[in-house]
Coordinates of C-alpha atoms in Angstrom, one line a residue:
M1211 CA 0.0 0.0 0.0
K1212 CA 1.4 3.4 -1.0
Q1213 CA 1.7 5.6 2.0
D1214 CA 0.6 9.2 2.0
L1215 CA 3.5 11.6 2.4
I1216 CA 4.1 15.0 3.9
V1217 CA 7.3 16.5 2.6
I1218 CA 9.3 18.9 4.9
L1219 CA 11.6 21.2 2.9
D1220 CA 14.7 22.2 5.0
L1221 CA 15.0 25.9 4.7
G1222 CA 17.3 26.3 7.7
S1223 CA 15.3 24.9 10.6
T1224 CA 16.9 23.0 13.5
Q1225 CA 13.5 21.4 14.2
N1226 CA 13.0 19.4 11.0
T1227 CA 13.2 16.1 12.9
V1228 CA 10.9 17.3 15.6
I1229 CA 8.1 18.0 13.0
A1230 CA 8.8 14.8 11.1
R1231 CA 8.5 12.7 14.2
E1232 CA 5.3 14.5 15.3
I1233 CA 3.8 13.8 11.9
R1234 CA 4.8 10.1 11.9
S1235 CA 3.3 9.8 15.4
L1236 CA 0.0 10.9 13.9
G1237 CA 0.2 7.9 11.5
V1238 CA 1.2 9.8 8.4
Y1239 CA 4.6 9.3 6.8
S1240 CA 6.9 12.3 6.5
E1241 CA 10.3 12.8 4.9
I1242 CA 12.8 15.7 5.0
H1243 CA 14.3 17.0 1.8
P1244 CA 16.6 19.9 0.8
H1245 CA 15.2 23.3 0.0
D1246 CA 16.4 23.1 -3.6
I1247 CA 14.5 20.0 -4.6
T1248 CA 13.3 20.2 -8.2
V1249 CA 9.7 19.9 -9.4
E1250 CA 10.6 16.7 -11.1
E1251 CA 12.0 15.2 -7.9
L1252 CA 8.9 16.2 -6.0
K1253 CA 6.6 14.8 -8.6
A1254 CA 8.4 11.5 -8.4
F1255 CA 6.8 11.1 -5.0
D1256 CA 3.3 10.4 -6.5
N1257 CA 1.8 10.3 -3.0
V1258 CA 2.7 13.7 -1.7
K1259 CA -0.3 15.2 0.2
G1260 CA 1.3 18.3 1.5
V1261 CA 4.5 20.3 1.8
I1262 CA 5.9 22.2 4.9
L1263 CA 8.4 25.0 4.1
N1264 CA 10.4 24.9 7.3
G1265 CA 12.6 27.9 7.8
G1266 CA 14.7 28.8 10.9
E1267 CA 18.0 30.2 12.2
N1268 CA 20.1 28.6 9.4
R1269 CA 18.1 30.1 6.5
I1270 CA 21.0 32.4 5.6
V1271 CA 23.8 30.5 3.9
D1272 CA 26.9 32.3 2.6
G1273 CA 25.2 35.6 3.1
K1274 CA 22.2 34.6 1.0
P1275 CA 18.7 33.4 2.1
V1276 CA 17.9 29.9 1.0
E1277 CA 14.7 29.7 -1.0
I1278 CA 12.6 27.0 -2.8
R1279 CA 12.2 27.0 -6.5
D1280 CA 9.3 29.2 -7.6
E1281 CA 7.8 26.5 -9.8
I1282 CA 7.1 24.4 -6.6
Y1283 CA 4.3 26.8 -5.7
G1284 CA 2.5 25.9 -9.0
L1285 CA 2.2 22.2 -8.3
G1286 CA -1.2 22.6 -6.5
I1287 CA 0.0 20.8 -3.4
P1288 CA -1.2 22.2 -0.1
M1289 CA 1.6 24.1 1.6
I1290 CA 2.3 25.8 4.9
S1291 CA 5.4 27.8 5.8
I1292 CA 7.1 28.1 9.2
D1293 CA 9.6 31.0 9.9
Y1294 CA 10.2 31.6 6.2
P1295 CA 9.7 35.3 5.3
Q1296 CA 10.1 34.7 1.5
S1297 CA 7.2 32.3 1.4
K1298 CA 4.7 32.8 -1.3
C1299 CA 2.1 30.4 0.1
G1300 CA -0.9 31.6 2.0
A1301 CA -0.6 29.7 5.2
K1302 CA 2.3 31.1 7.3
L1303 CA 3.4 30.5 10.9
D1304 CA 6.2 32.3 12.9
E1305 CA 6.5 29.4 15.7
L1306 CA 6.5 25.7 15.4
P1307 CA 2.8 24.5 14.9
D1308 CA 1.2 23.0 17.9
H1309 CA -0.3 19.6 17.9
A1310 CA -3.8 20.8 16.9
A1311 CA -2.5 23.1 14.1
L1312 CA -0.4 20.3 12.7
K1313 CA -3.3 17.8 12.8
K1314 CA -5.6 20.4 11.1
F1315 CA -3.1 21.0 8.2
I1316 CA -2.4 17.2 7.7
F1317 CA -5.9 15.9 7.9
E1318 CA -8.2 18.8 7.0
T1319 CA -6.1 20.7 4.5
C1320 CA -4.0 17.9 3.0
K1321 CA -6.6 15.1 3.4
A1322 CA -3.9 12.6 4.4
E1323 CA -4.8 9.2 5.7
T1324 CA -3.3 7.4 8.7
N1325 CA -1.5 4.6 6.8
W1326 CA 2.0 5.0 8.2
N1327 CA 3.0 1.9 10.1
M1328 CA 5.8 -0.6 10.1
K1329 CA 3.9 -3.2 8.3
N1330 CA 3.2 -0.9 5.4
F1331 CA 6.8 0.6 5.5
I1332 CA 8.3 -2.9 5.3
A1333 CA 6.0 -3.9 2.4
D1334 CA 7.1 -0.7 0.5
Q1335 CA 10.8 -1.3 1.2
V1336 CA 10.6 -4.9 0.2
E1337 CA 9.1 -4.0 -3.1
L1338 CA 11.7 -1.2 -3.6
I1339 CA 14.5 -3.6 -2.8
R1340 CA 13.3 -6.2 -5.3
Q1341 CA 12.9 -3.5 -8.0
Q1342 CA 16.4 -2.2 -7.3
V1343 CA 18.2 -5.6 -7.0
G1344 CA 16.4 -7.8 -9.4
E1345 CA 18.1 -11.2 -9.6
R1346 CA 21.5 -9.9 -8.5
K1347 CA 23.2 -10.2 -5.1
V1348 CA 23.7 -7.9 -2.1
L1349 CA 26.8 -7.9 0.2
L1350 CA 26.0 -6.8 3.7
A1351 CA 28.3 -5.9 6.6
L1352 CA 26.7 -7.7 9.5
S1353 CA 28.1 -6.4 12.8
G1354 CA 25.4 -7.9 14.8
G1355 CA 24.2 -4.4 16.0
V1356 CA 20.6 -3.3 15.7
D1357 CA 20.9 -1.5 12.4
S1358 CA 22.8 -4.2 10.5
S1359 CA 20.6 -6.9 12.0
V1360 CA 17.4 -5.2 10.9
V1361 CA 18.8 -4.5 7.5
A1362 CA 19.7 -8.2 7.2
A1363 CA 16.2 -9.3 8.2
M1364 CA 14.7 -6.8 5.7
L1365 CA 16.9 -8.0 2.9
I1366 CA 16.3 -11.7 3.7
K1367 CA 12.6 -11.0 3.5
A1368 CA 13.0 -9.3 0.2
I1369 CA 15.6 -11.3 -1.7
G1370 CA 16.4 -14.4 0.5
K1371 CA 19.6 -16.2 -0.5
Q1372 CA 20.7 -13.4 -2.8
L1373 CA 22.0 -11.8 0.4
V1374 CA 25.6 -12.5 1.4
C1375 CA 26.5 -11.4 4.9
V1376 CA 30.0 -10.5 5.9
H1377 CA 31.2 -10.1 9.4
V1378 CA 34.5 -8.3 9.7
N1379 CA 36.5 -8.5 12.9
H1380 CA 38.4 -5.2 12.7
G1381 CA 40.0 -5.7 16.0
L1382 CA 37.9 -2.9 17.5
M1383 CA 35.0 -5.1 18.7
R1384 CA 33.8 -5.4 22.2
K1385 CA 34.9 -8.4 24.3
N1386 CA 33.8 -11.7 22.7
E1387 CA 31.6 -9.9 20.3
S1388 CA 32.7 -11.5 17.0
E1389 CA 32.4 -14.9 18.6
S1390 CA 28.8 -14.0 19.6
V1391 CA 27.9 -12.7 16.1
V1392 CA 29.1 -15.9 14.4
K1393 CA 27.2 -18.1 16.9
V1394 CA 23.9 -16.2 16.6
F1395 CA 23.8 -15.6 12.9
R1396 CA 25.7 -18.6 11.4
D1397 CA 24.8 -21.3 13.9
E1398 CA 21.4 -20.3 15.1
L1399 CA 19.9 -18.2 12.3
H1400 CA 21.6 -20.1 9.5
A1401 CA 22.6 -16.9 7.6
N1402 CA 24.9 -17.1 4.6
L1403 CA 27.7 -15.6 6.7
I1404 CA 31.4 -15.0 5.8
Y1405 CA 33.7 -14.3 8.7
V1406 CA 36.8 -12.2 8.0
D1407 CA 39.5 -11.5 10.6
A1408 CA 41.1 -8.3 9.5
S1409 CA 42.1 -7.0 12.9
E1410 CA 45.8 -6.6 12.2
R1411 CA 45.1 -4.9 8.9
F1412 CA 42.8 -2.3 10.5
L1413 CA 45.1 -1.6 13.5
G1414 CA 48.1 -1.2 11.0
K1415 CA 46.2 1.4 9.0
L1416 CA 45.2 3.3 12.2
E1417 CA 48.6 3.4 13.7
N1418 CA 49.5 7.0 14.8
V1419 CA 46.3 8.4 13.4
V1420 CA 45.0 11.0 15.9
D1421 CA 42.2 12.9 14.1
P1422 CA 38.8 11.2 14.8
E1423 CA 37.4 12.1 11.4
Q1424 CA 40.4 10.5 9.7
K1425 CA 40.0 7.5 11.9
R1426 CA 36.3 7.2 10.8
K1427 CA 37.2 7.5 7.2
I1428 CA 40.0 5.0 7.4
I1429 CA 37.7 2.5 9.1
G1430 CA 34.9 3.1 6.7
G1431 CA 37.2 2.9 3.7
E1432 CA 38.8 -0.3 4.8
F1433 CA 35.5 -1.9 5.4
I1434 CA 34.6 -1.2 1.8
R1435 CA 38.0 -2.6 0.6
V1436 CA 37.4 -5.8 2.5
F1437 CA 33.9 -6.1 1.0
E1438 CA 35.4 -5.5 -2.5
E1439 CA 37.9 -8.2 -1.9
E1440 CA 35.2 -10.6 -0.7
A1441 CA 33.0 -9.7 -3.7
R1442 CA 35.8 -10.7 -6.1
K1443 CA 35.5 -14.2 -4.7
L1444 CA 31.8 -14.3 -5.4
E1445 CA 29.7 -13.9 -8.6
G1446 CA 27.0 -11.3 -9.2
I1447 CA 27.7 -9.0 -6.3
D1448 CA 26.6 -5.5 -7.5
F1449 CA 25.1 -4.0 -4.3
L1450 CA 26.2 -3.1 -0.8
G1451 CA 23.6 -3.1 1.9
Q1452 CA 24.1 -0.5 4.7
G1453 CA 22.3 0.2 8.0
T1454 CA 22.3 4.0 7.4
I1455 CA 19.6 5.6 9.5
Y1456 CA 18.3 9.2 9.5
P1457 CA 20.3 10.6 12.5
D1458 CA 23.5 9.4 10.6
I1459 CA 22.6 11.6 7.7
I1460 CA 21.6 14.6 9.8
E1461 CA 24.8 14.5 11.8
S1462 CA 26.9 14.2 8.7
G1463 CA 25.7 17.6 7.5
T1464 CA 22.9 19.1 5.3
K1465 CA 22.8 22.0 2.9
T1466 CA 21.8 24.4 5.7
A1467 CA 23.5 22.8 8.8
K1468 CA 27.2 22.0 9.4
M1469 CA 28.5 18.5 10.0
V1470 CA 28.5 17.3 13.6
K1471 CA 30.6 14.2 12.7
S1472 CA 30.8 11.9 9.7
H1473 CA 29.4 8.4 10.0
H1474 CA 31.1 5.5 8.4
N1475 CA 27.8 4.8 6.5
V1476 CA 27.6 8.2 4.8
G1477 CA 31.0 10.0 5.2
G1478 CA 33.7 7.4 4.8
L1479 CA 33.0 5.8 1.4
P1480 CA 35.9 5.8 -1.1
E1481 CA 35.3 7.7 -4.3
D1482 CA 35.9 4.6 -6.4
L1483 CA 33.1 2.6 -4.7
K1484 CA 32.2 -0.2 -7.1
F1485 CA 28.8 -1.1 -5.4
E1486 CA 25.4 0.5 -5.7
L1487 CA 24.0 1.1 -2.2
V1488 CA 20.9 -0.5 -0.7
E1489 CA 19.8 1.5 2.3
P1490 CA 16.2 0.6 3.3
L1491 CA 16.4 2.2 6.8
K1492 CA 17.8 5.6 5.9
Q1493 CA 14.6 7.5 6.6
L1494 CA 14.0 5.9 10.0
F1495 CA 14.9 7.1 13.5
K1496 CA 16.4 4.7 16.0
D1497 CA 13.2 3.8 17.8
E1498 CA 11.5 3.2 14.4
V1499 CA 14.4 0.9 13.4
R1500 CA 13.7 -1.2 16.6
A1501 CA 10.0 -1.3 15.8
C1502 CA 10.8 -2.4 12.3
G1503 CA 13.0 -5.2 13.7
V1504 CA 10.1 -6.4 15.9
E1505 CA 7.7 -6.4 13.0
L1506 CA 10.2 -8.4 11.0
G1507 CA 10.3 -11.0 13.7
L1508 CA 13.8 -10.5 15.1
P1509 CA 14.3 -11.6 18.8
Y1510 CA 13.7 -8.9 21.4
E1511 CA 17.1 -9.1 22.8
M1512 CA 18.7 -8.5 19.4
V1513 CA 16.4 -5.6 18.5
Y1514 CA 17.0 -3.9 21.8
R1515 CA 20.7 -4.5 21.9
Q1516 CA 22.8 -1.6 22.9
P1517 CA 23.9 0.6 20.0
F1518 CA 27.5 0.3 18.9
P1519 CA 29.2 2.7 16.5
G1520 CA 30.5 1.3 13.1
P1521 CA 34.1 2.3 14.0
G1522 CA 33.7 0.3 17.2
L1523 CA 36.1 0.9 20.0
G1524 CA 38.2 2.9 17.6
V1525 CA 36.3 6.1 18.6
R1526 CA 36.3 5.1 22.3
C1527 CA 40.1 4.8 22.4
L1528 CA 40.6 8.5 22.0
G1529 CA 43.4 9.9 19.9
A1530 CA 45.9 7.6 18.3
I1531 CA 44.9 4.0 19.0
T1532 CA 47.4 1.9 21.1
R1533 CA 47.0 -1.7 21.9
D1534 CA 47.2 -1.2 25.7
R1535 CA 44.5 1.5 25.7
L1536 CA 42.4 -0.5 23.3
E1537 CA 42.6 -3.5 25.7
A1538 CA 41.7 -1.2 28.6
V1539 CA 38.6 0.0 26.8
R1540 CA 37.6 -3.5 25.9
E1541 CA 38.0 -4.9 29.4
S1542 CA 36.5 -1.9 31.3
D1543 CA 33.5 -2.0 28.9
A1544 CA 33.0 -5.7 29.6
I1545 CA 33.0 -4.9 33.4
L1546 CA 30.5 -2.1 32.9
R1547 CA 28.1 -4.2 30.9
E1548 CA 28.3 -7.1 33.4
E1549 CA 27.6 -4.9 36.4
F1550 CA 24.8 -3.0 34.6
A1551 CA 23.2 -6.3 33.8
K1552 CA 23.4 -7.4 37.5
A1553 CA 21.8 -4.1 38.6
G1554 CA 19.0 -4.4 35.9
L1555 CA 20.3 -1.2 34.2
D1556 CA 20.9 -3.0 30.9
K1557 CA 17.1 -2.9 30.3
K1558 CA 16.7 0.7 31.5
V1559 CA 19.7 2.6 30.0
W1560 CA 19.7 3.2 26.2
Q1561 CA 23.5 3.2 25.8
Y1562 CA 26.5 2.8 28.2
F1563 CA 30.2 2.3 27.5
T1564 CA 33.7 3.3 28.6
I1565 CA 36.3 5.6 27.0
V1566 CA 40.0 5.8 27.6
P1567 CA 41.7 9.1 26.7
D1568 CA 45.2 9.4 25.3
F1569 CA 46.8 10.9 28.4
K1570 CA 47.8 9.7 31.8
S1571 CA 47.5 10.9 35.4
V1572 CA 49.5 10.3 38.4
G1573 CA 48.4 7.7 41.0
M1574 CA 49.4 5.2 43.7
K1575 CA 49.6 1.4 43.5
N1576 CA 51.3 -0.9 45.9
N1577 CA 52.7 2.1 47.7
A1578 CA 54.5 3.3 44.6
R1579 CA 53.8 6.2 42.2
V1580 CA 52.3 5.2 38.9
F1581 CA 51.5 7.2 35.8
E1582 CA 48.5 5.5 34.1
Y1583 CA 45.3 6.0 32.1
M1584 CA 41.8 6.9 33.2
V1585 CA 38.5 5.2 32.2
I1586 CA 35.5 7.4 31.6
I1587 CA 32.0 5.9 32.0
R1588 CA 29.2 7.2 29.8
A1589 CA 25.5 6.2 30.4
I1590 CA 22.7 8.0 28.5
N1591 CA 19.1 7.7 27.6
T1592 CA 17.5 8.9 24.4
I1593 CA 14.6 8.1 22.0
D1594 CA 16.0 9.1 18.6
A1595 CA 19.8 9.7 19.3
M1596 CA 19.3 13.4 18.4
T1597 CA 19.2 14.4 22.1
A1598 CA 20.3 12.5 25.2
S1599 CA 20.1 12.7 29.0
V1600 CA 22.5 11.3 31.5
E1601 CA 21.5 8.3 33.6
K1602 CA 21.6 8.8 37.3
V1603 CA 23.3 5.6 38.3
D1604 CA 23.1 4.5 41.9
W1605 CA 26.3 5.4 43.8
D1606 CA 26.8 1.8 45.1
V1607 CA 26.7 0.5 41.5
L1608 CA 29.3 3.1 40.4
E1609 CA 31.5 2.2 43.3
T1610 CA 31.4 -1.5 42.4
I1611 CA 32.2 -0.8 38.8
T1612 CA 35.0 1.6 39.8
S1613 CA 36.5 -1.0 42.2
R1614 CA 36.5 -3.7 39.6
I1615 CA 38.0 -1.6 36.8
L1616 CA 40.8 -0.3 39.1
S1617 CA 41.7 -3.9 40.3
E1618 CA 41.1 -5.9 37.1
V1619 CA 42.1 -3.6 34.2
E1620 CA 45.8 -3.0 33.5
N1621 CA 47.3 0.4 33.1
V1622 CA 44.4 2.3 34.7
N1623 CA 44.4 4.3 37.9
R1624 CA 41.4 6.5 37.7
V1625 CA 37.6 6.2 36.9
C1626 CA 35.3 9.2 36.0
Y1627 CA 31.6 9.5 35.2
D1628 CA 30.5 11.7 32.3
M1629 CA 27.7 14.1 33.3
S1630 CA 27.3 15.8 29.9
P1631 CA 23.9 15.7 28.0
K1632 CA 23.4 15.9 24.3
P1633 CA 23.6 18.7 23.3
P1634 CA 26.1 20.3 23.9
A1635 CA 28.0 17.0 24.0
T1636 CA 27.5 14.2 21.5
I1637 CA 26.8 10.6 22.6
E1638 CA 30.3 9.4 21.5
F1639 CA 33.5 11.4 22.4
E1640 CA 34.8 11.2 18.8

């Protein structure tokens, strides 16, 4: 069933995602597109019921106001403008619309129907995947995280055995994670899974690399190189499946907003990429990805698994990656996860992990002065990964975690707890 669509044109607002999520919560599908979308591109969405011209604080770029193309006004599609002085449509608002005003525009003005749900979304995506892929094959990086697992389930539903899953151990995984991925997907779910141990290759490429953006691009680029090498061993691989979701795209920058950070899905691909991308989740927020996974029949514990960045522990071993600090991150993270599970926090906290910075502090061990690293604990809650609050962990739990890290993890003499929400901080440190 073709879902009705409300298009939000980004004219400099920082609230695009707020409006999109509000519309979707009403049961109507909404997508955000750049202000300079063409008439032809807009007409290609044959189910557009309305357009929101969403201006805001970033509506001036390089000294010039961003504007939509004049011919968009002539399409006869219901429109409303928000904080957009140049608007030529009749309905104008200076503040975000409240719930009642938004409902009135969507259902009374646009005559949209409440047909946005995961069942319909999956049906649409399955059809689009089949049209795109045909009889050819798709190569998918299967980390075992939420996004890649849901993409795998979606692709299996759409094309079955045409999907080839590759799990790359880049040496930056959490403790025992690769072993778990192989066990679950190959042994239990019987996926067509190829396991590649490329840990030494990745660590070699990352040696002495300090800049986090460079690290992300190296990791993303090497991933693609590994896939290309695996593809050469197979026949008919023309597509690369990716778990890109909407927050990845937003944080990697838009035409009216600067980049927060690049994501390996959208910012680290080499220019000579030989695959066409298949990205069925790229318009979903994180909570919607989980809902999609449940609808696809994935196990609850897999769908609600803690998020893990594509570059893995590489962005939690701050600065240039060293093996001793990488091991400290891995071991401290395992302790944190174990103690959170004991305290029941694994089902309450959205994401929690440890970080080891690239500097040392003085301390005392065995009555002697030591100069060792610190471990920083981060535990946050969020709905869509666009904003996040800090979890108020019980003091006794933090003391237990601290005691274990200081006694069990080598080269560490200090433990800190990060109290920074997003914004101004981001979820990850790099």
